[in-house]
Tab-separated table of C-alpha atoms in Angstrom:
chain	number	residue	atom	x	y	z
M	20	MET	CA	77.685	94.783	157.828
M	21	ASN	CA	77.422	94.521	161.599
M	22	MET	CA	74.213	93.591	163.391
M	23	HIS	CA	73.232	97.065	164.237
M	24	GLN	CA	73.397	98.115	160.519
M	25	THR	CA	71.295	94.970	159.614
M	26	LYS	CA	68.672	96.101	162.133
M	27	ARG	CA	68.329	99.464	160.622
M	28	PHE	CA	68.370	98.025	157.050
M	29	SER	CA	65.448	95.813	157.820
M	30	GLY	CA	63.498	98.585	159.274
M	31	ALA	CA	63.972	100.426	155.969
M	32	ALA	CA	63.006	97.307	153.975
M	33	ILE	CA	59.684	97.363	155.966
M	34	LEU	CA	59.004	100.929	154.864
M	35	ALA	CA	59.951	100.153	151.291
M	36	ALA	CA	57.769	96.927	151.282
M	37	CYS	CA	54.810	98.907	152.590
M	38	ALA	CA	55.187	101.630	150.072
M	39	MET	CA	55.382	99.143	147.283
M	40	MET	CA	52.241	97.402	148.485
M	41	LEU	CA	50.379	100.699	148.872
M	42	SER	CA	51.334	102.124	145.586
M	43	GLY	CA	50.734	98.792	143.685
M	44	CYS	CA	47.431	97.930	145.245
M	45	PHE	CA	45.985	100.456	147.854
M	46	ILE	CA	42.306	99.380	147.928
M	47	LEU	CA	41.174	95.759	147.789
M	48	PRO	CA	37.840	94.004	147.670
M	49	GLY	CA	36.614	91.791	150.431
M	50	LYS	CA	33.402	89.784	150.512
M	51	PHE	CA	31.002	91.419	147.915
M	52	THR	CA	28.659	91.114	145.008
M	53	SER	CA	28.913	93.412	142.047
M	54	GLU	CA	26.848	93.779	138.783
M	55	LEU	CA	27.293	95.686	135.567
M	56	VAL	CA	24.231	96.046	133.327
M	57	LEU	CA	24.777	97.170	129.708
M	58	LYS	CA	21.709	97.841	127.615
M	59	ASN	CA	21.189	98.401	123.978
M	60	GLY	CA	20.928	102.094	123.447
M	61	GLY	CA	23.941	102.853	125.714
M	62	ASP	CA	22.443	102.979	129.198
M	63	PHE	CA	24.250	101.188	131.998
M	64	ALA	CA	23.997	100.519	135.731
M	65	PHE	CA	26.687	99.348	138.185
M	66	THR	CA	26.530	98.215	141.660
M	67	TYR	CA	28.901	97.121	144.350
M	68	ASP	CA	27.621	95.755	147.731
M	69	GLY	CA	30.104	94.473	150.316
M	70	GLU	CA	33.482	95.064	151.770
M	71	ILE	CA	36.277	97.305	150.521
M	72	ASN	CA	39.737	97.267	152.413
M	73	PHE	CA	41.760	100.425	152.555
M	74	LEU	CA	45.288	99.225	153.392
M	75	GLY	CA	46.417	102.799	154.351
M	76	LEU	CA	44.307	102.419	157.480
M	77	SER	CA	45.418	98.953	158.427
M	78	LYS	CA	48.038	97.669	160.823
M	79	LEU	CA	50.440	97.119	157.930
M	80	ALA	CA	50.499	100.936	157.019
M	81	GLN	CA	50.766	101.743	160.778
M	82	MET	CA	53.861	99.437	160.955
M	83	GLY	CA	55.412	101.097	158.029
M	84	ALA	CA	54.978	104.572	159.587
M	85	GLY	CA	56.026	103.418	163.003
M	86	GLU	CA	59.117	104.888	164.795
M	87	GLU	CA	62.039	102.544	165.080
M	88	THR	CA	63.538	102.102	168.468
M	89	PHE	CA	67.191	101.807	169.504
M	90	SER	CA	68.490	98.372	170.097
M	91	PRO	CA	72.228	97.731	170.326
M	92	MET	CA	73.226	94.632	168.391
M	93	CYS	CA	76.732	93.103	168.228
M	94	GLU	CA	78.092	89.957	166.660
M	95	GLY	CA	80.918	87.660	167.601
M	96	GLU	CA	83.608	85.936	165.461
M	97	ASP	CA	81.086	83.213	164.549
M	98	GLU	CA	78.632	85.975	163.356
M	99	PHE	CA	76.147	85.041	165.887
M	100	PRO	CA	74.554	87.748	168.101
M	101	ARG	CA	76.350	88.507	171.403
M	102	GLU	CA	75.704	90.937	174.217
M	103	CYS	CA	77.279	94.370	173.533
M	104	THR	CA	79.777	95.861	175.813
M	105	GLU	CA	79.009	99.160	177.545
M	106	ALA	CA	81.443	100.964	175.116
M	107	GLU	CA	79.790	99.390	172.062
M	108	THR	CA	76.388	100.294	173.294
M	109	ALA	CA	77.372	103.837	173.957
M	110	GLU	CA	79.019	104.252	170.542
M	111	GLN	CA	75.849	102.824	168.796
M	112	ARG	CA	73.641	105.039	170.963
M	113	ALA	CA	75.628	108.098	169.801
M	114	GLU	CA	75.242	107.119	166.181
M	115	TRP	CA	71.550	106.490	166.628
M	116	ASP	CA	70.987	110.037	168.313
M	117	ALA	CA	73.107	111.747	165.554
M	118	ALA	CA	70.818	110.223	162.911
M	119	ALA	CA	67.544	111.271	164.760
M	120	PRO	CA	66.962	114.378	162.412
M	121	GLU	CA	67.345	112.227	159.447
M	122	ARG	CA	64.877	109.605	160.765
M	123	ALA	CA	62.309	112.333	161.641
M	124	LEU	CA	62.530	113.871	158.078
M	125	LYS	CA	61.964	110.441	156.485
M	126	ALA	CA	59.004	109.791	158.831
M	127	GLU	CA	57.520	113.142	157.855
M	128	LYS	CA	57.998	112.534	154.196
M	129	GLN	CA	56.463	109.202	154.391
M	130	ALA	CA	53.412	110.531	156.276
M	131	GLN	CA	53.067	113.164	153.530
M	132	GLN	CA	53.199	110.497	150.886
M	133	MET	CA	50.674	108.188	152.466
M	134	ALA	CA	48.254	111.259	153.018
M	135	ALA	CA	48.721	112.186	149.379
M	136	MET	CA	47.500	108.713	148.445
M	137	MET	CA	44.511	109.107	150.645
M	138	GLY	CA	43.079	112.451	149.567
M	139	GLY	CA	45.001	114.365	152.241
M	140	ILE	CA	43.805	112.124	155.051
M	141	ASP	CA	46.705	111.199	157.519
M	142	PRO	CA	46.274	107.386	158.102
M	143	THR	CA	47.734	107.896	161.583
M	144	ASP	CA	45.102	110.442	162.595
M	145	PRO	CA	42.687	108.903	165.165
M	146	GLU	CA	39.834	110.374	163.120
M	147	ALA	CA	41.136	108.974	159.797
M	148	ALA	CA	38.602	106.280	159.561
M	149	PHE	CA	35.704	108.690	160.124
M	150	LYS	CA	37.157	111.354	157.721
M	151	LEU	CA	37.431	108.635	154.991
M	152	GLU	CA	33.768	107.533	155.639
M	153	GLN	CA	32.626	111.138	155.180
M	154	LEU	CA	34.700	111.608	152.099
M	155	LEU	CA	33.268	108.608	150.487
M	156	LEU	CA	29.617	109.628	151.343
M	157	ARG	CA	30.224	112.926	149.640
M	158	HIS	CA	30.570	111.130	146.324
M	159	GLN	CA	27.773	110.218	143.982
M	160	GLY	CA	26.792	106.546	144.227
M	161	TRP	CA	28.176	105.850	147.718
M	162	ASN	CA	24.864	105.281	149.410
M	163	SER	CA	26.222	103.664	152.629
M	164	VAL	CA	29.656	103.535	153.998
M	165	ILE	CA	30.205	101.811	157.362
M	166	HIS	CA	33.637	101.347	159.022
M	167	LYS	CA	34.099	97.882	160.492
M	168	GLY	CA	37.627	98.382	161.838
M	169	GLU	CA	41.259	98.237	160.670
M	170	GLY	CA	40.424	100.022	157.310
M	171	LEU	CA	37.605	97.543	156.361
M	172	TYR	CA	34.404	99.273	155.268
M	173	ASP	CA	31.046	97.832	154.277
M	174	VAL	CA	29.681	99.807	151.319
M	175	GLU	CA	26.631	100.063	149.180
M	176	TYR	CA	27.460	101.752	145.833
M	177	ALA	CA	25.031	102.162	142.841
M	178	ILE	CA	25.379	104.420	139.815
M	179	GLU	CA	23.606	104.484	136.479
M	180	GLY	CA	23.757	106.585	133.261
M	181	SER	CA	24.717	106.615	129.658
M	182	LEU	CA	28.014	105.225	128.228
M	183	THR	CA	29.057	108.273	126.492
M	184	HIS	CA	32.482	107.710	128.034
M	185	GLY	CA	34.367	105.195	130.144
M	186	MET	CA	33.326	104.278	133.670
M	187	ALA	CA	35.597	103.172	136.607
M	188	PHE	CA	35.169	101.987	140.050
M	189	PRO	CA	36.222	102.948	142.673
M	190	VAL	CA	37.186	106.625	141.771
M	191	ILE	CA	37.801	108.819	144.896
M	192	GLU	CA	38.737	112.497	144.868
M	193	GLY	CA	42.351	112.985	145.895
M	194	PHE	CA	43.250	109.362	145.773
M	195	ALA	CA	45.950	107.700	143.564
M	196	ASP	CA	44.346	106.136	140.500
M	197	ASN	CA	45.782	102.835	140.763
M	198	SER	CA	43.196	100.696	142.540
M	199	THR	CA	40.449	100.223	139.896
M	200	PHE	CA	38.215	97.213	140.490
M	201	VAL	CA	36.131	97.544	137.297
M	202	LYS	CA	36.349	99.832	134.244
M	203	THR	CA	34.579	100.134	130.870
M	204	ILE	CA	36.339	101.406	127.751
M	205	ILE	CA	34.058	102.677	124.902
M	206	ARG	CA	35.164	101.755	121.421
M	207	LYS	CA	33.752	102.922	118.137
M	208	ASP	CA	30.675	101.127	116.761
M	209	ASN	CA	28.985	100.882	120.271
M	210	ILE	CA	31.548	98.223	121.405
M	211	VAL	CA	32.147	98.288	125.222
M	212	ARG	CA	35.240	96.613	126.671
M	213	VAL	CA	34.914	95.603	130.367
M	214	ASN	CA	38.078	94.881	132.443
M	215	ALA	CA	37.999	94.016	136.179
M	216	PRO	CA	41.730	94.180	137.264
M	217	GLY	CA	40.876	94.400	140.905
M	218	PHE	CA	39.136	91.018	140.776
M	219	ALA	CA	42.246	88.725	140.052
M	220	MET	CA	44.998	87.262	142.191
M	221	PRO	CA	48.130	86.684	139.937
M	222	ASP	CA	50.656	84.064	140.914
M	223	GLU	CA	54.214	84.894	142.087
M	224	ASN	CA	55.406	84.838	138.401
M	225	SER	CA	52.836	87.325	137.079
M	226	PRO	CA	53.600	90.980	136.544
M	227	PRO	CA	51.604	93.316	138.781
M	228	SER	CA	49.719	94.675	135.748
M	229	THR	CA	47.865	91.383	135.424
M	230	GLY	CA	45.747	92.440	138.452
M	231	LEU	CA	45.831	94.965	141.232
M	232	LEU	CA	46.494	92.305	143.785
M	233	GLY	CA	49.870	91.555	142.117
M	234	GLY	CA	51.321	94.846	143.623
M	235	MET	CA	49.967	93.945	147.015
M	236	MET	CA	51.491	90.484	146.843
M	237	SER	CA	54.844	91.918	145.793
M	238	GLY	CA	54.890	94.314	148.793
M	239	MET	CA	53.524	91.556	151.140
M	240	ALA	CA	56.465	89.248	150.204
M	241	GLY	CA	59.051	92.005	150.899
M	242	LEU	CA	57.240	92.886	154.086
M	243	ALA	CA	57.110	89.354	155.293
M	244	THR	CA	60.823	88.847	154.524
M	245	ALA	CA	61.851	91.963	156.412
M	246	MET	CA	59.555	91.136	159.361
M	247	ALA	CA	61.021	87.592	159.506
M	248	SER	CA	64.451	88.952	159.774
M	249	GLU	CA	63.287	90.967	162.782
M	250	GLY	CA	61.364	88.349	164.726
M	251	GLY	CA	59.330	86.101	162.480
M	252	GLU	CA	55.884	87.894	162.487
M	253	SER	CA	55.242	87.405	158.811
M	254	THR	CA	52.586	84.758	159.498
M	255	ASP	CA	50.440	87.146	161.496
M	256	LEU	CA	50.787	89.787	158.718
M	257	MET	CA	49.522	87.347	155.993
M	258	SER	CA	46.593	86.238	158.191
M	259	SER	CA	45.591	89.996	158.637
M	260	MET	CA	45.033	90.581	154.938
M	261	PRO	CA	41.346	90.768	153.819
M	262	GLU	CA	39.495	87.678	152.716
M	263	ILE	CA	38.471	88.032	149.028
M	264	ASP	CA	35.264	86.369	148.254
M	265	GLY	CA	32.819	87.866	145.698
M	266	THR	CA	30.825	87.585	142.469
M	267	PHE	CA	31.040	89.855	139.473
M	268	THR	CA	28.208	89.686	136.900
M	269	ILE	CA	27.707	91.449	133.515
M	270	VAL	CA	24.138	91.515	132.354
M	271	THR	CA	23.268	92.703	128.821
M	272	ASP	CA	20.735	92.593	126.008
M	273	GLY	CA	23.681	93.298	123.557
M	274	GLN	CA	25.853	90.967	121.619
M	275	ILE	CA	28.692	89.361	123.646
M	276	LEU	CA	31.625	89.260	121.265
M	277	ALA	CA	34.291	87.837	123.711
M	278	ASN	CA	34.635	86.971	127.372
M	279	ASN	CA	36.869	84.771	129.654
M	280	THR	CA	34.177	83.206	131.888
M	281	ASP	CA	34.436	79.440	132.566
M	282	GLU	CA	30.884	78.683	131.556
M	283	GLY	CA	30.125	81.349	128.915
M	284	PRO	CA	26.938	83.380	128.909
M	285	ALA	CA	23.672	82.274	130.337
M	286	ALA	CA	20.706	83.445	128.320
M	287	GLN	CA	17.099	84.003	129.277
M	288	ASP	CA	14.304	86.001	127.339
M	289	GLY	CA	16.874	87.877	125.266
M	290	ILE	CA	19.072	88.765	128.241
M	291	GLN	CA	22.611	87.265	128.751
M	292	ALA	CA	24.632	87.144	131.894
M	293	LEU	CA	28.279	86.555	132.443
M	294	SER	CA	29.441	85.659	135.865
M	295	TRP	CA	32.802	85.269	137.595
M	296	ALA	CA	33.555	83.891	141.064
M	297	ILE	CA	36.177	86.145	142.643
M	298	THR	CA	38.470	84.210	145.084
M	299	PRO	CA	42.173	84.209	145.807
M	300	GLN	CA	42.403	81.291	143.291
M	301	ARG	CA	41.374	83.423	140.423
M	302	LYS	CA	44.523	84.341	138.334
M	303	THR	CA	43.081	86.270	135.463
M	304	ALA	CA	41.045	89.385	135.573
M	305	PRO	CA	37.439	89.205	134.351
M	306	THR	CA	36.999	90.759	130.902
M	307	ALA	CA	34.376	90.954	128.186
M	308	LEU	CA	33.613	92.692	124.869
M	309	VAL	CA	29.952	93.650	124.139
M	310	LYS	CA	28.467	95.296	121.201
M	311	LEU	CA	25.379	97.315	121.892
M	312	ALA	CA	22.774	98.314	119.337
M	313	PRO	CA	22.403	102.133	118.896
């Protein structure tokens, strides 16, 4: 493989890495506090106050959707880069121009795929951040949505009701259903299973299913490798990722059957609370099993 082919391959690797990251973990928490209240009788209340990062509006997605530029590259007998001759440059330029329709088609398909994951919003649209803000505000529970830049939003979300069926957050019309922070699963006999897959950072040996951040880390690893091969910008990419720092709490007057907190439930006046600190060091998703009285 000559140097020119390597250049084009690494560009494709960037697109693939971005696609993997977005499909595995498209929405990430930032700095936040979140609480789930489960009451005997089946009533619940859920709140999330703080930051949510939409990677589809960040620099990473823009890089993935960016147009590649022509750059002739040649290697010598020692496989080190050398300056191309005029004839070699002209030949590579002709190949590049001939492949223009194929590149344009790929870019169009990628834009459509990214828009499909974002409810029809094109992340390269200058109005994309505003359109997403308005989309979220049309949903019940999203009481405040403020864009802070680069796909980072400060939100106030609150919803309450009866647990006649499962609950999940966030759920956004038209978005891919692969970025759940918290969900409840209703079992028979008034037993509620709570899982928070979006609040865990698996290590490099964990499958993505152990937490939403696993998909993002897999994509980031591929993206960093691809970028390093083109100029060593991977450090800047990693530093641009959102800082995850939050607290998730379950409050209930029901019976806690199981949980994976470090300290167990704190009880006061018949009310119990389970609390998890959500940081990049948390490797397991918060989970609990609670039995509610009818």
